[in-house]
Amino acid sequence: MATPKDTTPVQEIRPTTQELRIPERFIPTPTIEPGHNFATITDHISSIVLRRKTPVGWFIGLLIAMGGVGLLSVSISYLVGKGVGIWGINHPVGWGMDIINFVWWIGIGHAGTLISAILLLLRQDWRTSINRFAEAMTLFAVASAGLYPALHTGRPWYDYWLFPYPNTMGLWPQFRSPLMWDVFAVSTYATVSLLFWYVGLIPDLATLRDRARNLWIKRVYGMFAMGWRGSARHWHRYEHAYLLLAGLSTPLVLSVHTIVSFDFAVAQIPGWHATFFPPYFVAGAVFAGFAMVLTLAIPARKFFRLEDFITMKHLENMGKILLATGLIVVYAYAMEWFYGWYSGNPFEIYMLKNRSTGPYMSMYAALWICNGLAPQLMWFKRFRTSTFWLFVVAMFVNVGMWLERFVIIPASLHRDFLPSSWGMYHGTFWDWSMFIGSIGLFFALLFLFVRILPMISIFEMRTLLPEAQAHTEEEGAH
Amino acid sequence: MGGIGKPIEGLYGVIGEFGDAQSLLDAATAAREQGYRDVDAFSPFPIHGLAEAVGFRKSHLSTIVLTMGLIGGLGGYFMQWYANVVAYPLNIGGKPYNSWPAWIPITFECAILLAAFGAVFGMLALNGLPMPYHPVFNVPRFDQASRDKFFLVIQARDPKFQLDEVRDFFDRLNPREIVDVPW
Amino acid sequence: MAQIFHRSANTLSRVTIFGAIFIAGFILWVIGGIVRSPYFTNQGVQREQAVPFSHQHHVGGLGIDCRYCHTSVETSSFAGIPPTSTCMNCHSQIWTNAAVLEPVRQSFASGQSLQWNRVHRVPDFVHFNHSIHVAKGIGCASCHGRVDRMNLVYQATPMTMEWCLSCHRNPEKFVRPRDQVFNMDYVPVNQKQLGPQLVKQYNIRKLTSCSTCHY
Amino acid sequence: MSDDNKLDFQQFRERVGDLRGKEYWRSLEELSRSEVFDEFFQSEFPQQALPLEKGVDRRDFVKLMGASVAMAGLTACRAPNETIIPYVNQPENLIPGRPLFFASAMPLGGYATGVLVESHMGRPTKIEGNPDHPSSLGASNSFQQASILGLYDPDRSQVVRRAGEISTWSEFVAALQPLLSAARTNGAGLRILTQTITSPSLGAQIQQMLTQYPGARWHQWEPVSGDNAREGARVAFGGYANVIYDFTKANVVVSLGSDFLSEGPAHLRYARDFSARRRVRQGDARPMNRLYAIEASPTNTGSVADHRFPVRPSEIESWARQVLAALGGAAAVPAADATPATPVAPQAMARDLAANRGASIVIAGEDQPPAVHALAHALNSALGNIGSTVLITDPVEVAPVNQLESIRQLVTDMNAGAVQTLVILGGNPAFDAPADFNFGGAYQKVPFRAHLSLYYDETSMLSHWHIPETHYLETWGDGRGHDGTVSIIQPLIAPLYNGRAASEVIGALVGGLDATPYQAVRNYWFGRGATEATWRQWLHDGLINGSALPARGATGAPPAVSTMDTVGAPQDGLELIIRHDPTIYDGRFANNAWLQELPKPNTKITWDNVMLMGPGTAEDLGFGGRERDPLVNERRTRMAELQHGNVRMELPVWVLPGHAEGAVTIFYGYGRRQGGEVATVKGPGFDTYPFRRSTTMHGGPGATVTMRSGSVYPIACTQEHQSIDPKIVGDRNIVRAATFAEYQTNPGFAHQGHHAEFELSDASMYPPFQYTGHAWAMAIDTTLCTGCNGCVAACVAENNISVVGKEEVVREREMHWLRIDRYFKGDPGNPEIYHQPVPCMQCENAPCEPVCPVAATSHSEEGLNDMTYNRCVGTRYCSNNCPYKVRRFNFFHYADYDTPALKPMRNPDVTVRTRGVMEKCTYCVQRINHARIEAAKQDRRVRDGEVVTACQQACPTQAIVFGDMNDPGSGVAQLKKEPTNYALLGELNTRPRTTYLATIRNPNPELAAAAAAGKAEAH
């Protein structure tokens, strides 16, 4: 039988916009630049993964990240060997950068699922080109976050006591504790995000399986593709499952940071004990998450020439989201003052006084600048549409969200009820080394991801093309 | 190549390759109209209406997910109730043994977790995945199915399957090519 | 496109998935068994002693009361390990030159203590008190087993926390009349009826607060 | 055979039963001779009458270490193989696993205070006061509590040394002989130097020695000496005398720089008596006493005074004179005197005193010059207090001398080469003798130098011979209390480190009699009519009844005060005050980590000595709040150079509100160069003895201080205070106080007005938990707390609390379960000072519990907030959520598992905590459980007073009361009904079981009015 190999190079097929019959609304800021078809999309994205030669920049980046991982492992060994005393924590400040970083990472870990799930339900098809990337980021952020609760305990080798299992002590976890809620929320979130991400990957893994030339690489991708063959029935169930997952992830993603906020809201320390923490934290998480997506997407699209797929439309939308969530966060900051004043409670009032004029006032001021002022630039289109300014603002927000957690955790603890036990908190070398290390871990994973997996969902990109539209007669009729 | 009316040894079916989604959809519809039942279509992305066109009726996924979710929720609550009320009741900060409000978060998380498992593994199971080996992979150009080509297969086990008729049928749809798919 | 996997891969892949789940469950089950096994609890592990002292002979045979040697069992948290002089009370009269007793005579002459290998050991963060258990009608045999039938003493019960709790939660299942505490052969007759009655009589409380044992 | 065996056994146990009742207070002597047992064993096994001359010897002790069950902390789940090592001959009455209590006495500064020592299987583990002893009445102070650590201290000297080389006792004795024979012939050249001695037996030995060597001389030196008191008494009464005060009879007390509540041999007794007149209760009509304190640097006594006048040291005398003058006393006010800040005060005080003739006390501080002491006596006689509230007895010391002159003489002779042999019995003169004497230099001129001391210290370094001294818990001895009551000191354990007692060294000098300390003491008293019975009674009681010195009749002629030399008018410039350190005393306790880590009263500084000054003075020196507060937040402070005379030294500055302006206080005792790792490395501090010259023993005018801007010094202070706005404390109703007058008109003041908003609220979405059975609770009377630290030290000793060291305290990681919060109120120049002991509140709605993910902290059915160390994973969430911040976390492996010497010291009833575990006060649950078990064995409820927490037991003023809230008859239940009873941070609905009785002070209405008037003018 004749089997002519399809060797048509990418450049040859470049129909014009007219030929592609691209709807008007796409022209100004399209989610995908004109001139693409199934083949070009497929080849471009998969080639990033499959091309033989790895760019030098990637190696350099991975090397630096791996340095961070090294630092992390040193810090962890020293921590387990010596005790949490190597950190700056003390009485009264029992939680320092360990929990700050945990909350910070978890917050960042929200964008992915949010983009994938909620924007999917909202039929925001511009999400398509960034969701894969964001989901990966989520997973790696949650991985970094997970380090801290596990290692912040005084005796980490007994952490397994937090899991309910029948034991010779006849003891069980104490489920009234928000930390137990954390255990379940974070592990569920990690698992579901992983599944969601993997399900999204299956058809693309099949694509890579078919594109790869080396048999073993084919087999590896083939193994994870689980023999996906694009059957119509499979596609149907697949989309159904994906939609259900999205539906499940949406409340999940909201619950996770709600529960993280309970760690504080349930306690009665002034500055923690506030009923509006859940929405406040969730908004903060989205805020932080999108900032991190921008921080990563802007360099990535440049480096891998993905401007065609991650267009200015995406960046601008994310800028708008930054602005929206940023305003919610600022509202929360304002409410803290209102509640403090309205309660007339001396402890609350002093807590606010101490935040704004106490030893950590500089932190609090910086927090307002980063999370309050910087995002306001997003009101203006010329900032929203400038990758430089977007990146700058995103960086401000990243820092700001870390400061927010600092202000909430140590700055509330260090002066609580009895002045006799007031104290100060300062991060030590090991606090910072562990933080930097976790960032290293995050980026190391990210670098590996972009090298071995498609950072943009290929099959979903295909559906964005007008050719993807097909109609049965009945539909065609009217 | 066997006789009329009965499946042919070693033949899975006949597959036709098409250039775009529309023609695949039309082909699938045509095949159904021809009365073929064991038809399947392959595309690089989900095509609206294609599954129905090849005779897909209904997915039972929702039921599975709902059941799993309920199991998860009830199980989660039971776990907490058992641990803190039955197994070792302790006076924790003067709160009652059965402090149900404190148990809502974990109940919820457990429900979500199991429901998600239901969705993913249910989908895979219903799709009969993993299935790394499948006859259609024998089709030389089938690797294009995950790029930009569209395929329609009529299986040999279809009661109406007649090799020549099927080939003719495909010819009429003028696909890029027609291939017999061996087992 | 050529097949990249053999036909068998289909079965194989499914088997591995289910196999993995099964194996994980199996391993957990095994661990659960191990921590309850003598390897961890030392239950039933006999320990060599400098002097092969036989409770079977002294208690079962001669019928010496537990308290003759373990003098402080009713007064103190610590039941007491008899001083050499206690051994010599009799063995200065009988078996005065039995070879096995040489270490005892040695010890008494030199003033160097006999060294016994500890058989029953609760962790240092558990504060167990013999006297109150005896006073509340918990028999020696309930925890230490039929010592009168042990040639070399071994730990008869697991002595894990869940084991302690089994009685602290349901004392009525184990309590016996005070005068039977030191009786090795005591067999409860209709504990169902006697137990609750004794619990009331000795006003035994269900002590499951953490600070009952841990402080 | 088994039957009659059982029968005898029955009797045997009955007898044990009889004896057990008397277990407490039992003496080793009694232990060894209990007829019941002898007879029993005689009859049964004649060949085994067990001889037991002494207590538990070292070999037994080593065995016991093996036998004791709870040795170290949490271990792995896999049990290691252990061996049990029983006795060979078990002492009767020693019931393995049960503590015994023995009466003894702890000497300090020569004076012996009765104690009860808890002994676990031969290991002394805890000191309690002896309720029968007049100097303590059952209370105990931090020195006594910490002496347990002093006993086991591995840094103690363990061998005889000759010129630093290891030697033996017999070699020392041999080396002595030629010298002694020489001394015997010409007599001269032999000197001994001791500290203050009240021990009759030792005194007798020394006298015997002096008669044996006519030319020999006996010198005494103690840095914290009573010289001024002695001289004052001599001026007043024409001879050395011992003055005893009876505060139970005093309505008005005037303290002239005296810290009688926490210093001096009788402070425990005085604190008890004084507090007896301040305990304000419903339906108790007795008026509250009133305390005026005139002092320079704040003391515990001053901190609880109803009126505290911070004045420069030199002004105290003029105050006294004005009061005396106002009373029409013998002496007019010398014209030279400056008039004090508030002229109205002395008159008012005088009127108050006059109104309470015979029922008032004027007491002068040990550091005050003789003149002030004399004036105090003059005032007392003028007020007719002598004979009623003030008793005069003969001196308690064996040979009272002016010790400054005594050591001056010694040094002169040494320099003159007149000293051939010097034997120093205890003390550390090379470190603590007056700087201008250069004792060390003179000492080295002596051909034969021997030094007996607990540590190989600065003096030992310079000695030919060093002999390790026995700790008081290791040897026999005797001593007198503040009123002369004699106690026999009996050992709890054989010398751990081959120590020798002073009596043994004297024995060696006298030659011939090589009596053991036991024989020495025993022979002395049997020589004075003691019988076997009385002797055993004394040991049992811990004192010789009726051995107190008789009070002299009131001296007719009022003391002559006009004649004596006066300090003279206050001068310009700063005045220097030199005081001994409140926690490590004169430096002898510098190696005691418990005392080093004890927050010093009022300053709350640990591990260091600082230069104290008032806020105003600091401002003048350019170290005001703006410069100070940021540093203090960070547990840091500035260095300043202090110059006095020709001595200059850089010292860390610490500003203490209420410190007299124009004066600075420094503390001596730190800066040890030798004598233990803790003393020299972990807590070195600064050696301020150079400032202490024979002319400036307690400081003096003419000091200059200059700030060193650059250098910053870390201070391990457990409670920052400069940065705290008193308003905050007020807003939060942490301290609730009123005057006695206000209380009488409105007893419920603690729950009214602003306080009303901060009451316990029962609002809860859950039904309250029902506590049938016991409900343990505590009430602390803040009126009575003097901040003396006795309770804190007791808590450390009882609960095996780890020492963390200066660096960790600087990092705010101190581990004390019980802390004494100190709050200032009002004018920083002269604030009211409040002490508030804060243990775990044992909240019924404990915020710490619901947040623990593993139920490591939970509630017992008796309402205790249990902390299960072995279950704790260390999330620290509980500590974060504790509003009182009483939880303590083991950030590192603080507990010392390795040092063998420290293992037997630990309380076997309390788990030693490991790294990564939270810990906290549990109301001494081990004591509760012990009591509950004993009660349960007798089928009864635990009686009130059967459980006494360590802090309660130590407290000299009985400010802490613990018991069963559900027992209406219990003391604590009564106090909870008091109108002044309030819950700290009650509005948080934590329902704390520990509550406080509001502070009540009794200021002089006249002065209050005057003050108000003053304010009015100001506005």
mmCIF file of C-alpha atoms in Angstrom, chain A residues 79-95 98 152-159 161-162 167 169 171-174 176-180 262-264 266-269 272 346-347 350 359 413 415-424 426 428, chain D residues 74-75 633-635 718-720 723-724 728-729 731-732 734 758 811-815 819 821 823 838 847 849-855 869-877 879-885 887-889 891-893 914-917 984-985 987-988 990:
data_model
loop_
_atom_site.group_PDB
_atom_site.id
_atom_site.type_symbol
_atom_site.label_atom_id
_atom_site.label_comp_id
_atom_site.label_asym_id
_atom_site.label_seq_id
_atom_site.Cartn_x
_atom_site.Cartn_y
_atom_site.Cartn_z
ATOM 1 C CA LEU A 79 17.735 20.980 60.885
ATOM 2 C CA VAL A 80 16.949 17.340 61.573
ATOM 3 C CA GLY A 81 20.298 16.833 63.230
ATOM 4 C CA LYS A 82 20.237 19.881 65.453
ATOM 5 C CA GLY A 83 16.634 20.887 66.035
ATOM 6 C CA VAL A 84 14.363 23.745 65.077
ATOM 7 C CA GLY A 85 16.373 25.941 67.419
ATOM 8 C CA ILE A 86 18.590 26.756 64.460
ATOM 9 C CA TRP A 87 15.772 29.004 63.315
ATOM 10 C CA GLY A 88 14.921 32.372 64.797
ATOM 11 C CA ILE A 89 11.761 31.179 66.514
ATOM 12 C CA ASN A 90 11.407 31.581 70.285
ATOM 13 C CA HIS A 91 8.825 32.215 72.967
ATOM 14 C CA PRO A 92 6.521 33.981 72.133
ATOM 15 C CA VAL A 93 7.071 33.617 68.364
ATOM 16 C CA GLY A 94 6.595 29.903 67.811
ATOM 17 C CA TRP A 95 6.158 30.148 64.064
ATOM 18 C CA ASP A 98 8.737 28.055 58.305
ATOM 19 C CA HIS A 152 8.722 22.624 61.129
ATOM 20 C CA THR A 153 7.835 20.150 63.872
ATOM 21 C CA GLY A 154 10.230 19.625 66.745
ATOM 22 C CA ARG A 155 10.370 15.888 66.092
ATOM 23 C CA PRO A 156 9.707 15.431 62.355
ATOM 24 C CA TRP A 157 10.337 11.705 62.632
ATOM 25 C CA TYR A 158 6.978 11.478 64.433
ATOM 26 C CA ASP A 159 5.041 13.386 61.784
ATOM 27 C CA TRP A 161 1.283 10.569 64.068
ATOM 28 C CA LEU A 162 -0.739 13.151 62.164
ATOM 29 C CA ASN A 167 -1.514 1.869 66.342
ATOM 30 C CA MET A 169 -0.943 3.245 71.504
ATOM 31 C CA LEU A 171 -4.331 6.852 69.893
ATOM 32 C CA TRP A 172 -5.730 8.885 67.023
ATOM 33 C CA PRO A 173 -5.127 12.367 65.683
ATOM 34 C CA GLN A 174 -7.052 15.215 67.270
ATOM 35 C CA ARG A 176 -10.301 19.596 66.044
ATOM 36 C CA SER A 177 -6.896 20.972 65.164
ATOM 37 C CA PRO A 178 -6.618 23.160 62.051
ATOM 38 C CA LEU A 179 -3.289 21.463 61.466
ATOM 39 C CA MET A 180 -5.151 18.240 60.878
ATOM 40 C CA PHE A 262 -8.115 28.738 59.730
ATOM 41 C CA ASP A 263 -4.665 27.995 61.168
ATOM 42 C CA PHE A 264 -4.777 31.620 62.214
ATOM 43 C CA VAL A 266 -9.225 29.694 64.729
ATOM 44 C CA ALA A 267 -6.486 30.814 67.130
ATOM 45 C CA GLN A 268 -7.215 33.792 69.367
ATOM 46 C CA ILE A 269 -4.063 35.833 68.942
ATOM 47 C CA TRP A 272 -5.049 36.097 63.748
ATOM 48 C CA PRO A 346 -7.567 46.972 73.484
ATOM 49 C CA PHE A 347 -5.662 43.942 72.247
ATOM 50 C CA TYR A 350 -2.777 47.688 70.105
ATOM 51 C CA PRO A 359 9.345 47.412 65.551
ATOM 52 C CA LEU A 413 2.792 36.771 67.823
ATOM 53 C CA ARG A 415 3.391 41.118 71.104
ATOM 54 C CA ASP A 416 0.213 39.377 72.173
ATOM 55 C CA PHE A 417 -1.676 39.592 75.444
ATOM 56 C CA LEU A 418 0.760 39.828 78.340
ATOM 57 C CA PRO A 419 3.469 42.469 77.826
ATOM 58 C CA SER A 420 5.711 40.481 80.151
ATOM 59 C CA SER A 421 6.266 37.847 77.475
ATOM 60 C CA TRP A 422 6.726 40.100 74.488
ATOM 61 C CA GLY A 423 9.695 39.403 72.262
ATOM 62 C CA MET A 424 11.216 39.882 68.841
ATOM 63 C CA HIS A 426 14.524 37.573 63.338
ATOM 64 C CA THR A 428 18.521 33.270 60.968
ATOM 65 C CA LEU D 74 12.151 9.551 76.299
ATOM 66 C CA THR D 75 13.663 6.523 74.610
ATOM 67 C CA ASN D 633 13.718 45.161 72.336
ATOM 68 C CA GLU D 634 16.669 43.221 71.031
ATOM 69 C CA ARG D 635 17.867 42.166 74.483
ATOM 70 C CA THR D 718 13.594 37.631 80.516
ATOM 71 C CA GLN D 719 11.239 40.582 80.534
ATOM 72 C CA GLU D 720 11.828 43.684 78.479
ATOM 73 C CA SER D 723 9.494 49.828 75.849
ATOM 74 C CA ILE D 724 6.254 48.940 77.620
ATOM 75 C CA ILE D 728 -1.019 49.048 77.993
ATOM 76 C CA VAL D 729 -0.787 47.094 81.230
ATOM 77 C CA ASP D 731 -5.781 48.747 79.565
ATOM 78 C CA ARG D 732 -5.484 45.016 79.828
ATOM 79 C CA ILE D 734 -3.390 42.532 84.088
ATOM 80 C CA PHE D 758 -12.703 42.070 81.595
ATOM 81 C CA ARG D 811 17.102 34.457 72.121
ATOM 82 C CA GLU D 812 14.065 34.402 74.416
ATOM 83 C CA ARG D 813 14.087 30.668 75.024
ATOM 84 C CA GLU D 814 14.224 30.440 78.812
ATOM 85 C CA MET D 815 12.487 27.311 80.080
ATOM 86 C CA ARG D 819 7.851 33.193 85.950
ATOM 87 C CA ASP D 821 6.080 39.095 85.959
ATOM 88 C CA TYR D 823 5.067 45.606 86.236
ATOM 89 C CA VAL D 838 2.529 33.289 86.322
ATOM 90 C CA PRO D 847 -6.854 27.446 73.932
ATOM 91 C CA GLU D 849 -5.624 21.992 73.452
ATOM 92 C CA PRO D 850 -7.904 22.152 70.413
ATOM 93 C CA VAL D 851 -5.016 23.221 68.190
ATOM 94 C CA CYS D 852 -2.812 20.229 68.964
ATOM 95 C CA PRO D 853 -3.061 17.787 66.062
ATOM 96 C CA VAL D 854 -1.980 14.751 68.090
ATOM 97 C CA ALA D 855 -3.792 15.356 71.396
ATOM 98 C CA TYR D 869 5.685 14.983 76.449
ATOM 99 C CA ASN D 870 6.117 11.645 74.744
ATOM 100 C CA ARG D 871 3.205 12.316 72.408
ATOM 101 C CA CYS D 872 4.308 15.827 71.423
ATOM 102 C CA VAL D 873 5.599 16.266 67.894
ATOM 103 C CA GLY D 874 6.436 19.916 68.492
ATOM 104 C CA THR D 875 4.264 22.008 66.211
ATOM 105 C CA ARG D 876 4.430 24.862 68.793
ATOM 106 C CA TYR D 877 0.853 25.757 67.849
ATOM 107 C CA SER D 879 2.385 27.894 72.596
ATOM 108 C CA ASN D 880 1.314 30.347 69.908
ATOM 109 C CA ASN D 881 -2.278 30.093 71.005
ATOM 110 C CA CYS D 882 -1.590 30.392 74.731
ATOM 111 C CA PRO D 883 -2.580 33.919 75.797
ATOM 112 C CA TYR D 884 -0.386 33.645 78.900
ATOM 113 C CA LYS D 885 2.652 32.312 77.017
ATOM 114 C CA ARG D 887 4.402 27.002 77.498
ATOM 115 C CA ARG D 888 8.062 26.246 77.008
ATOM 116 C CA PHE D 889 9.580 24.513 73.998
ATOM 117 C CA PHE D 891 14.221 24.181 70.727
ATOM 118 C CA PHE D 892 17.395 22.162 71.200
ATOM 119 C CA HIS D 893 18.354 19.180 73.302
ATOM 120 C CA THR D 914 13.847 15.694 75.047
ATOM 121 C CA ARG D 915 14.467 17.931 72.066
ATOM 122 C CA GLY D 916 11.490 19.157 70.059
ATOM 123 C CA VAL D 917 8.952 18.769 72.848
ATOM 124 C CA LEU D 984 -6.093 37.040 84.390
ATOM 125 C CA LEU D 985 -7.410 37.837 80.870
ATOM 126 C CA GLU D 987 -12.602 37.956 79.139
ATOM 127 C CA LEU D 988 -10.974 35.483 76.775
ATOM 128 C CA THR D 990 -10.356 30.575 79.008
#
